Coordinates of C-alpha atoms in Angstrom, one line a residue:
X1 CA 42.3 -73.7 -11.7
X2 CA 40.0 -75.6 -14.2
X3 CA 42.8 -77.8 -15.4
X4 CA 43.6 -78.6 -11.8
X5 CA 40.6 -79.2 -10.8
X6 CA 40.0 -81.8 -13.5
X7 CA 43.1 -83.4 -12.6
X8 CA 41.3 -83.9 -9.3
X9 CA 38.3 -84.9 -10.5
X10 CA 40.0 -87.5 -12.8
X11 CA 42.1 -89.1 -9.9
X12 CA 38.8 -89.3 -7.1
X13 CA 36.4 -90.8 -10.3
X14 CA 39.7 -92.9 -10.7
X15 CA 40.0 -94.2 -7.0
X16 CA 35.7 -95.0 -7.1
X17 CA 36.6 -97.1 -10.1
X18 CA 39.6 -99.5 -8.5
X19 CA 37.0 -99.7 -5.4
X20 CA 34.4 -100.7 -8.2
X21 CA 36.9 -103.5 -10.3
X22 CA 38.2 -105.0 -6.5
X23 CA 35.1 -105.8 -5.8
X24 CA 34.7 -108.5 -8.4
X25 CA 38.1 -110.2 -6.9
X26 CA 37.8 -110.2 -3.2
X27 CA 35.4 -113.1 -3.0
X28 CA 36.6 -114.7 0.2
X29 CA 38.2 -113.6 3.4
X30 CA 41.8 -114.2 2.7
X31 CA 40.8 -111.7 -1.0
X32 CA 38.8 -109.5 0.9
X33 CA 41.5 -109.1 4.0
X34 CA 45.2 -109.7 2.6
X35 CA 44.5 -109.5 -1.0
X36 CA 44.9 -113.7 -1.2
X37 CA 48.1 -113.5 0.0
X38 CA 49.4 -113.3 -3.5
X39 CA 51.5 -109.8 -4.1
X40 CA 54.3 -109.6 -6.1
X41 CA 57.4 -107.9 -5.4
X42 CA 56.8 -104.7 -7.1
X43 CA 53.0 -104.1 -5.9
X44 CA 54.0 -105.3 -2.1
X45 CA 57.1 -102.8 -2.7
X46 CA 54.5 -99.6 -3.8
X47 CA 51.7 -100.3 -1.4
X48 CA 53.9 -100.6 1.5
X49 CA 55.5 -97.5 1.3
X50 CA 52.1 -95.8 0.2
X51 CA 50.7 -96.8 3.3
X52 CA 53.7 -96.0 5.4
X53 CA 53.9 -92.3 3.7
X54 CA 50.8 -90.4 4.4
X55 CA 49.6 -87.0 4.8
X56 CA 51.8 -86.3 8.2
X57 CA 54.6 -87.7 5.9
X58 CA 53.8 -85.4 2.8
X59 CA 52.2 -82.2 4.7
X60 CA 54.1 -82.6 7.9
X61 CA 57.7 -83.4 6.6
X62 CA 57.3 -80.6 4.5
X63 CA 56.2 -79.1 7.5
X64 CA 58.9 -79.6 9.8
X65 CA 61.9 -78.7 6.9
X66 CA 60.4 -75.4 7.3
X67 CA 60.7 -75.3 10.4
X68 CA 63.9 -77.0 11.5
X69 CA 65.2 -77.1 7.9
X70 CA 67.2 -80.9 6.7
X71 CA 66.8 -82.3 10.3
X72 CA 62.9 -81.6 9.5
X73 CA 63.7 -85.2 7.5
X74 CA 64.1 -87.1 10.9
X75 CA 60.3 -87.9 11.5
X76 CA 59.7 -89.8 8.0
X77 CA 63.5 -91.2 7.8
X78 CA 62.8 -92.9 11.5
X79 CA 59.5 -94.6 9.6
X80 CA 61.7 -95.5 6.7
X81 CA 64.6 -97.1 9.6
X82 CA 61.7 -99.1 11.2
X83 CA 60.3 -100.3 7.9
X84 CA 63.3 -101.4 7.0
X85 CA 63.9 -102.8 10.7
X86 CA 60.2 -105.2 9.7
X87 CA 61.6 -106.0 6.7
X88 CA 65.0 -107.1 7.2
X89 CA 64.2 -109.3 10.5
X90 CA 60.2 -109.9 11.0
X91 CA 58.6 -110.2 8.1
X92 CA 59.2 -113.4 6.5
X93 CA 58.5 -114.9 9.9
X94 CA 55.2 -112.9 10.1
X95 CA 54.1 -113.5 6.8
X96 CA 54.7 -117.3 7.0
X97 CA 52.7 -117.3 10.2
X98 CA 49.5 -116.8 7.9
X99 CA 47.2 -114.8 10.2
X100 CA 44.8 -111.8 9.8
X101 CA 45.8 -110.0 12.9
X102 CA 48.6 -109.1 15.1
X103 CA 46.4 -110.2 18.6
X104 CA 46.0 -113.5 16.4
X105 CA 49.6 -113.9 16.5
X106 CA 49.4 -113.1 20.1
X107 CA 47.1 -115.9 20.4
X108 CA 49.0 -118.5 18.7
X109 CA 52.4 -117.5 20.4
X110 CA 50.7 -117.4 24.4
X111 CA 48.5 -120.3 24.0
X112 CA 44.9 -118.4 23.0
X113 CA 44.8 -115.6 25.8
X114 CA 45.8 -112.7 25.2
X115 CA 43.3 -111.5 22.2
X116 CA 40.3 -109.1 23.5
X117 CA 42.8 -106.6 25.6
X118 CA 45.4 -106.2 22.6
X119 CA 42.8 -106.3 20.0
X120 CA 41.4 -103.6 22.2
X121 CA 44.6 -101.5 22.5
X122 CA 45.3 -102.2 18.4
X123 CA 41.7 -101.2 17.6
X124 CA 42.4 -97.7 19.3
X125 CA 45.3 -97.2 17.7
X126 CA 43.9 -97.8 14.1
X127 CA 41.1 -95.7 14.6
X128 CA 43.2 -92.4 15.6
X129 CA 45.5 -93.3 13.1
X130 CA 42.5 -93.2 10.3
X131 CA 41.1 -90.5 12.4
X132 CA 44.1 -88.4 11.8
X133 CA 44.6 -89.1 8.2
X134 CA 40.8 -88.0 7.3
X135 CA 41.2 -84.6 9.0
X136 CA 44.3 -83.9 6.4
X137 CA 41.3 -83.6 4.2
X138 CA 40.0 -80.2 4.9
X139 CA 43.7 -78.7 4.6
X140 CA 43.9 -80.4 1.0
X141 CA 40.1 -79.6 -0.2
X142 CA 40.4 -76.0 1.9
X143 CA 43.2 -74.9 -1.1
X144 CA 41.6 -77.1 -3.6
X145 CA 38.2 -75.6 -3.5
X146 CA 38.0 -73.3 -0.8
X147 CA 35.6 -75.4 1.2
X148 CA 34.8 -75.9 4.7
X149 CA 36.1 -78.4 7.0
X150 CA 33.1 -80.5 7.7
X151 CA 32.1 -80.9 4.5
X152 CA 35.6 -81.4 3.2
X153 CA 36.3 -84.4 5.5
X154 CA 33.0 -85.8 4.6
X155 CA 33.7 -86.0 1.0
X156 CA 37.4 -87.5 1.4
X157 CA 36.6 -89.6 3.6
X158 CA 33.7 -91.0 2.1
X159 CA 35.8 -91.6 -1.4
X160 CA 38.3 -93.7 1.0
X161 CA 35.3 -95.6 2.6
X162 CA 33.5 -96.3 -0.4
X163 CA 36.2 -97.9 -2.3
X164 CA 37.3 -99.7 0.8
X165 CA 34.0 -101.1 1.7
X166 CA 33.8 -102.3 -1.9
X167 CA 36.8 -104.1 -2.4
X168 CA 38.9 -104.3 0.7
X169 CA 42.1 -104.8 0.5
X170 CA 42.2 -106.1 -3.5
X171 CA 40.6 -102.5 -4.2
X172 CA 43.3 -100.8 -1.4
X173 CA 46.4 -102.2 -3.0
X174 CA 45.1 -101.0 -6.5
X175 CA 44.5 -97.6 -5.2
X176 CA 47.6 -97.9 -3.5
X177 CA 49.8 -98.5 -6.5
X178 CA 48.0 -95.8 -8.4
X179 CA 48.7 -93.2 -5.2
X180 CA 52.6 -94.4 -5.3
X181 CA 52.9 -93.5 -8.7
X182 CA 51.1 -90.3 -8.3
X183 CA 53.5 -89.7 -5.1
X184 CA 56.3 -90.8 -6.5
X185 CA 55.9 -88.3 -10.1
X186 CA 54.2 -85.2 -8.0
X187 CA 56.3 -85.3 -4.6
X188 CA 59.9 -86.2 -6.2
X189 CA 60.1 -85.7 -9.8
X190 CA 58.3 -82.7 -9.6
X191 CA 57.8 -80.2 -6.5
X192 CA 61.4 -80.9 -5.3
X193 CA 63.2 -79.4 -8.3
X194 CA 61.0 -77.2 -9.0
X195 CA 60.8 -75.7 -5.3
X196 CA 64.6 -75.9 -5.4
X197 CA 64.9 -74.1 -8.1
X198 CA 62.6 -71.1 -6.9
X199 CA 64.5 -70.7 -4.2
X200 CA 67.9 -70.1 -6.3
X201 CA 69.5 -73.1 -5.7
X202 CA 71.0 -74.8 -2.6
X203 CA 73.6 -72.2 -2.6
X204 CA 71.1 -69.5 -2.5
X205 CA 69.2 -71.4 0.5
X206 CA 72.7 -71.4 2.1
X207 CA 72.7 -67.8 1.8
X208 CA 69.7 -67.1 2.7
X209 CA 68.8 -69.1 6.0
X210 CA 70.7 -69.8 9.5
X211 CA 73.3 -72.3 9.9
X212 CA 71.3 -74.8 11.3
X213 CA 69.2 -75.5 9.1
X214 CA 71.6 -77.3 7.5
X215 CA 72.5 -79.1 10.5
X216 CA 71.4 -83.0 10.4
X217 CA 70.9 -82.6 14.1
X218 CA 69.1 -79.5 14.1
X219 CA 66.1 -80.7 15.5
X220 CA 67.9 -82.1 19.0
X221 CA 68.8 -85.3 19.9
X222 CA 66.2 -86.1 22.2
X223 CA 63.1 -85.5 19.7
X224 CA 65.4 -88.3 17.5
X225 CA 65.3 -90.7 19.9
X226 CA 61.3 -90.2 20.8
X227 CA 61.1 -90.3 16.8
X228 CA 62.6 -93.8 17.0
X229 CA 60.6 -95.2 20.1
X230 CA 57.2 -94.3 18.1
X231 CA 57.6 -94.3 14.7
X232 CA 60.2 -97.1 14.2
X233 CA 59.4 -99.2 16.5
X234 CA 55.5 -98.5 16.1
X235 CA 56.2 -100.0 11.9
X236 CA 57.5 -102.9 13.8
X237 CA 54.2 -103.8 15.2
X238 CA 50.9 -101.6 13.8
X239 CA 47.9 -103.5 12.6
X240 CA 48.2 -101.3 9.2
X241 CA 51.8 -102.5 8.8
X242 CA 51.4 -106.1 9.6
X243 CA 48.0 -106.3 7.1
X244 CA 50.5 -105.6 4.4
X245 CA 53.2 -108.0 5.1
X246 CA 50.0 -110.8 5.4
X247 CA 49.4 -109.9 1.7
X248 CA 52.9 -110.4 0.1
X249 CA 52.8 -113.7 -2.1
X250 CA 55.9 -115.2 -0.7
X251 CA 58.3 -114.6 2.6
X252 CA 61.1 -113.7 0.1
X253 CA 59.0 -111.1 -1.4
X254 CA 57.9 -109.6 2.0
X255 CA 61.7 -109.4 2.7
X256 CA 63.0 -107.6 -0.4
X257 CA 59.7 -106.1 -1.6
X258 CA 59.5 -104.3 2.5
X259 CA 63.3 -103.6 2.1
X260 CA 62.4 -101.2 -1.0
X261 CA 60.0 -99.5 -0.3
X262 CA 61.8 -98.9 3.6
X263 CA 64.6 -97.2 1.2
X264 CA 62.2 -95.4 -0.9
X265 CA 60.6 -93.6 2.3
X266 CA 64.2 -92.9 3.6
X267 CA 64.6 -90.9 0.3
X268 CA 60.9 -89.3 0.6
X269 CA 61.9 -87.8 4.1
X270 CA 65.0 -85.7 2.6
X271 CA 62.5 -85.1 0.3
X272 CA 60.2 -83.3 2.1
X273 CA 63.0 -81.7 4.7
X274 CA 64.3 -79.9 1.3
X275 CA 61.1 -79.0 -0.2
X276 CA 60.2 -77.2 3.2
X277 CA 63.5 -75.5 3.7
X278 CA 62.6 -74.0 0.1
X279 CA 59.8 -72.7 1.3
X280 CA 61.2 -71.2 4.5
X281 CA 63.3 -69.0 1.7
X282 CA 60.3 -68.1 -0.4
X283 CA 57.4 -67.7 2.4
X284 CA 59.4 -67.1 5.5
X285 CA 56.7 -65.8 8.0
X286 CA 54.2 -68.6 7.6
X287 CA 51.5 -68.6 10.1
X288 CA 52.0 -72.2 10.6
X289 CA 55.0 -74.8 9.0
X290 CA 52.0 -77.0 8.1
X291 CA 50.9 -74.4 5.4
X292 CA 54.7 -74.7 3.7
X293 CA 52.9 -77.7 1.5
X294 CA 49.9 -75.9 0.0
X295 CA 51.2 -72.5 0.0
X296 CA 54.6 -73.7 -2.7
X297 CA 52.4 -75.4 -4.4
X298 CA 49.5 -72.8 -5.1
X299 CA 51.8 -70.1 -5.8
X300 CA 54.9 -71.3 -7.4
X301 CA 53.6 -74.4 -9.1
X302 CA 52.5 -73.9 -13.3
X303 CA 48.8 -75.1 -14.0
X304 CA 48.3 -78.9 -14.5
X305 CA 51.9 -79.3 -12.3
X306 CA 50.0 -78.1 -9.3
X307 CA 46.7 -80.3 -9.7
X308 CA 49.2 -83.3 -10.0
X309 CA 51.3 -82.4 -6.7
X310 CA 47.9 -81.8 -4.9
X311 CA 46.7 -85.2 -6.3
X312 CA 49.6 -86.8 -5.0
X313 CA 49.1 -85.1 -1.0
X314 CA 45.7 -86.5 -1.8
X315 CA 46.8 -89.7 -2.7
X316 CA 49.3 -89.4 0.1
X317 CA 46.1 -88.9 2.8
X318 CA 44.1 -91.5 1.4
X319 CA 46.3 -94.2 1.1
X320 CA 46.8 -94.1 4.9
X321 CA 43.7 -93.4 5.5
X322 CA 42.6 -96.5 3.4
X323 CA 45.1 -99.0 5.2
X324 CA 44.3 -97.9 9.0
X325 CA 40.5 -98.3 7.8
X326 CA 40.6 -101.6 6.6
X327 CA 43.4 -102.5 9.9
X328 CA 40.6 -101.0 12.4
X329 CA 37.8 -102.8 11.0
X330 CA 39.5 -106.1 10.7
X331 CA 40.4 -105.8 14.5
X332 CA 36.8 -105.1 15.2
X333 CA 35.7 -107.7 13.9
X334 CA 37.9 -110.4 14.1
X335 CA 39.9 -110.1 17.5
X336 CA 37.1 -107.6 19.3
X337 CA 33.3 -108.7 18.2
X338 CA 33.9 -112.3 17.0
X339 CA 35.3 -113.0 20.2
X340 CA 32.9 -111.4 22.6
X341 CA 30.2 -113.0 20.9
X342 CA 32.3 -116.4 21.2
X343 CA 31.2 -117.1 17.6
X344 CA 32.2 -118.0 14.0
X345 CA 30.8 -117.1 10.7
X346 CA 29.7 -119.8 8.9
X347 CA 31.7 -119.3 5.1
X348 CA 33.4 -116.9 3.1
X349 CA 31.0 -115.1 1.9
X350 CA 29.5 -114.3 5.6
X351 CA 33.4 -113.3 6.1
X352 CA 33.5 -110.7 3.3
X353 CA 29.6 -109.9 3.8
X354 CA 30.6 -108.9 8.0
X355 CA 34.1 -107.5 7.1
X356 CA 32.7 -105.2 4.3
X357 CA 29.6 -104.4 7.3
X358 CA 32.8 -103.4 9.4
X359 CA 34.4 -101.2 7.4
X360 CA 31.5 -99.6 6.7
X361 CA 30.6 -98.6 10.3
X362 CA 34.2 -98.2 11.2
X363 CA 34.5 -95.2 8.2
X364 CA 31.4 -93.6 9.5
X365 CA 32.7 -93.6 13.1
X366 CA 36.0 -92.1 11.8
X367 CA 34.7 -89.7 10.0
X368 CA 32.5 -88.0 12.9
X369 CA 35.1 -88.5 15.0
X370 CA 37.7 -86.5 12.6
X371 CA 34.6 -84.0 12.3
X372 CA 34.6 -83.6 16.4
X373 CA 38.7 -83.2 16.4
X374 CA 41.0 -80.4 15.7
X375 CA 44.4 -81.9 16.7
X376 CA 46.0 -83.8 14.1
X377 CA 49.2 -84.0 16.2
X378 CA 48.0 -84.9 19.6
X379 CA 45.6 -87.7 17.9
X380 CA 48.3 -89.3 16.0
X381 CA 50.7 -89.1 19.7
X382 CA 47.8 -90.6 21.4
X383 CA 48.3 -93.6 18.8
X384 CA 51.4 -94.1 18.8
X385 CA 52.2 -93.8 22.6
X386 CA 49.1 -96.5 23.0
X387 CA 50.3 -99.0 20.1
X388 CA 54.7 -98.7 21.7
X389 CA 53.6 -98.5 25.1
X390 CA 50.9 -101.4 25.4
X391 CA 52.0 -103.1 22.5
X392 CA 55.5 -103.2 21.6
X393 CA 56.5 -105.4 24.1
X394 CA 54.5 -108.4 24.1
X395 CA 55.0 -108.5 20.7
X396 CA 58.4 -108.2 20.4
X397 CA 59.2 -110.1 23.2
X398 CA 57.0 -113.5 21.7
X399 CA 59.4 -113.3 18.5
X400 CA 62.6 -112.9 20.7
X401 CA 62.1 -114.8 23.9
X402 CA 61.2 -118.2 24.5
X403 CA 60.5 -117.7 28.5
X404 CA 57.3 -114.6 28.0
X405 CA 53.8 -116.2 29.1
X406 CA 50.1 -115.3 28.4
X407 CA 50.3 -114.0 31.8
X408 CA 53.4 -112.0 31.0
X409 CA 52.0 -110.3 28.1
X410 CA 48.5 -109.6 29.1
X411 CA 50.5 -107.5 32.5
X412 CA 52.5 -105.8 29.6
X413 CA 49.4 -104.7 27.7
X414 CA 47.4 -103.4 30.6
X415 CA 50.3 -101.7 32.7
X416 CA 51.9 -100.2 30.4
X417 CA 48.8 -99.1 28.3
X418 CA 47.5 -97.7 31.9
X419 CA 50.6 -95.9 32.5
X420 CA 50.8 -93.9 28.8
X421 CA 47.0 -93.1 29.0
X422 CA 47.6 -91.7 33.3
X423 CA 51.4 -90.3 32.3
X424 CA 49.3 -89.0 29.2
X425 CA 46.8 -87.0 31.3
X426 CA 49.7 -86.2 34.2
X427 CA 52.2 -84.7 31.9
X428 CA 50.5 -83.8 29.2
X429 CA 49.7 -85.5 25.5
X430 CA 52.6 -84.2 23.5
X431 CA 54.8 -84.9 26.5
X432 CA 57.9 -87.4 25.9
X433 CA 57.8 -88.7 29.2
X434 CA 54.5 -91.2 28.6
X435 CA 56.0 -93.4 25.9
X436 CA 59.3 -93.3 27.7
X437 CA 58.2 -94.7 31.3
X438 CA 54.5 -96.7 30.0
X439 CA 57.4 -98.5 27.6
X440 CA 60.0 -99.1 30.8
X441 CA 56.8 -100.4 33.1
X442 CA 55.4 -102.7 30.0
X443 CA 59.3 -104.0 30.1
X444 CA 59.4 -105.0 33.7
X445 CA 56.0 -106.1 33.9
X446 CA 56.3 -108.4 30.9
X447 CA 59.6 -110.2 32.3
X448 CA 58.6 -110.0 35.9
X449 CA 55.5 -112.0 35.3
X450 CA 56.3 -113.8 32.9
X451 CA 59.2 -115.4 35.5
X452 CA 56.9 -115.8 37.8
X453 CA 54.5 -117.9 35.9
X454 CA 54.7 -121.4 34.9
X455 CA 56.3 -121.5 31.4
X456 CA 53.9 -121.6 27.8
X457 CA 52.9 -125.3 27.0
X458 CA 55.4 -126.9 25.0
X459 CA 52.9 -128.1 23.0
X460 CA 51.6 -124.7 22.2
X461 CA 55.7 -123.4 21.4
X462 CA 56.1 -126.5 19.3
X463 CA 53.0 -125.4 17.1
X464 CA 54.4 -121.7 17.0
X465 CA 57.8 -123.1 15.5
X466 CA 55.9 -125.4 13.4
X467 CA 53.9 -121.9 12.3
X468 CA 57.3 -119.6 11.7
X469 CA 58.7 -122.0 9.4
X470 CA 55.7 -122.1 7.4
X471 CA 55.3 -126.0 7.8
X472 CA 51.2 -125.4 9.4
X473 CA 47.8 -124.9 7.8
X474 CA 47.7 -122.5 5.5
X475 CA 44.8 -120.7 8.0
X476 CA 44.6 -120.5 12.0
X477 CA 42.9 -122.2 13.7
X478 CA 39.9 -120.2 16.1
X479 CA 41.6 -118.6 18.9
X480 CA 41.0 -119.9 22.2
X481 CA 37.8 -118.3 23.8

């Protein structure tokens, strides 16, 4: 394992250093938060999908191939469909709008009233989401080096806090593009054929394992459908998501650069569905489908070949790890503290100087709180069912409809945020039925409200459109307090 191990070693010294070299560039908010709003096509294209493709992508798609076998593919491609979804028909409006946050484009859309609650619900979301991402740690460093959980997400997640509390986002993207390639040579161009191959072939794995494994709706069609309501529809709207269309140079580039990398995780999910149905052939009586990932890759893998593949599940954790860090901290600050205090910071280097402060405290919160948690999957569900069912929309509904209100959408954050969290407790977290209804009540309290209550200021809709098309101020203006 020595050569693995350096391989290891190489990447984490590797990921200190980009932290290190960001640092130098992100010398003002708009550096520090959205990398100056200045990525190209192929950088937006890699860090996007890094972000979007993290350890429950790797581990867990590999994970659910072995235990549902090509249908396993349906959690990662619904990601890749909502990506694509963002892409296609929100982002070059978002990205023109040139804000930090989502609740700030609450704010500009509603007329300035609507920021604490939803920064309140987003915040939540991004911690659990980081939360999750840092406990995929011990599962990597537990077959890298035998080592024990605490201390295992204490080291990862310290890697991911330093270099993000260095740089922000200028030292995220670089990390980012280093963890795509890493993905992209370890994941695909490596453990697939090679896991294929051990198995005998497709035809062997035909042989070998029931019929409907190699069904593409194996998995049943109502988990689909409660893939698509949370994960597609959650890229549509997540903090983490957004933060990456804010840094694409041009709305063009967050168009076709988001439209690639939404194919590229389409052709990671069938990925990982295949890699784990190889591994139901080799290892069929698995304790757990979660251990498919580390258990092909310890024992089939060659020396070198495996300390690549684990580098790239490591890069896989980190780089969402990374963006939901950086998401949570910005929401913290900007849309939660900053507006409870009912202050402003004075220049950009105060912004950098409290975001960096943020992220700081934010990494040391996630990390005890991935240290008190076992659950990966009911954390992440928790998430999700917050971000769709509080979220969703408000959101949604300011890009689509003229008629919502700030009255309207703060009813749709707090009834249908209530309702997941009680339907939640009443039914149980991994339950469907708490996305499903707190998304229905969100619905009709949003329009029931919102036609209730006097219509949004003209003047305030005239400044939105003026916004969309990219005709404003390069910066918002301080939200309404």
């Amino acid at each position: 394992m020595a050569v693995d191990y350096t391989v290891i070693v190489v990447y984490l010294v590797g990921m200190l250093a980009m932290g290190w070299w960001g640092m130098r560039r992100a010398r003002s908010k708009s550096e520090f938060l959205v990398a100056g709003r200045r990525l190209g096509p192929a950088m937006y294209s890699g860090t996007m999908a890094a972000i979007v493709l993290g350890g429950a992508s790797t581990i867990g798609g590999v994970g659910l191939g072995y235990q549902y076998g090509l249908s396993g593919a349906w959690m990662v491609f619904t990601i890749g469909l909502g990506l694509l979804a963002l892409s296609v028909f929100f982002s070059a409006r978002i990205a023109r709008l040139k804000v930090y946050t989502v609740s700030e484009m609450l704010d500009l859309r509603y007329g300035g009233r609507a920021g604490v609650i939803s920064g309140v619900v987003m915040w939540a979301y991004t911690l659990m989401l980081a939360v999750t991402s840092t406990i995929a740690y011990a599962t990597i460093f537990d077959v890298l080096f035998d080592m024990n959980r605490t201390v295992a997400i204490v080291l990862g997640g310290s890697i991911v806090v330093a270099y993000s509390t260095l740089g922000g986002m200028w030292s995220i993207t670089l990390t980012d593009m280093v963890q795509f390639v890493v993905k992209t040579i370890g994941v695909l161009l490596l453990l697939l054929p090679i896991a294929v191959v051990k198995a005998g072939g497709f035809s062997e794995m035909k042989a070998k394992l029931p019929t409907e494994y190699f069904d593409p709706l194996g998995i049943g069609g109502e988990t689909i459908f409660t893939y698509v309501l949370i994960y597609t529809f959650g890229m549509l709207i997540g903090q983490d998501i957004w933060q990456r269309v804010f840094t694409a140079r041009s709305d063009r580039t967050a168009k076709w650069g988001g439209t690639v990398a939404g194919t590229y995780c389409l052709a990671y999910a069938l990925a990982g569905a295949v890699i784990g149905t190889a591994a139901r052939v080799l290892y069929p009586k698995l304790g757990s489908p979660d251990d498919a990932f580390a258990t092909i890759v310890k024992d089939e893998l060659p020396v070198g070949v495996r300390g690549l593949v684990l580098a790239a599940a490591l890069a896989a954790v980190m780089s969402t790890s990374s963006g939901a860090l950086i998401a949570c901290a910005t929401v913290a600050n900007n849309d939660i503290w900053s507006r409870l205090r009912g202050r402003t910071v004075s220049g950009d280097h105060d912004e950098v100087r409290g975001n960096r402060a943020f992220i700081l405290i934010m990494g040391v919160g996630v990390i005890c709180t991935a240290i008190a948690l076992n659950n990966v999957v009911e954390a992440l569900t928790v998430a999700y069912n917050l971000l769709v069912g509080g979220l969703l929309v408000p959101i949604l509904g300011g890009l689509l409809w003229r008629r919502g209100t700030a009255q309207g959408a703060l009813a749709s954050v707090v009834v249908g945020g209530l309702a997941v969290i009680g339907l939640m407790a009443g039914y149980g977290i991994l339950a469907n039925e708490p996305v499903y209804y707190g998304l229905l009540s969100s619905l009709v309290a949003y329009v029931a409200v919102s036609l209730a209550t006097p219509a949004t200021d003209t003047a305030v809709l005239e400044a939105w459109r003026e916004r969309l098309a990219g005709r404003e101020i390069p910066e918002p203006v301080p939200a309404a307090r």
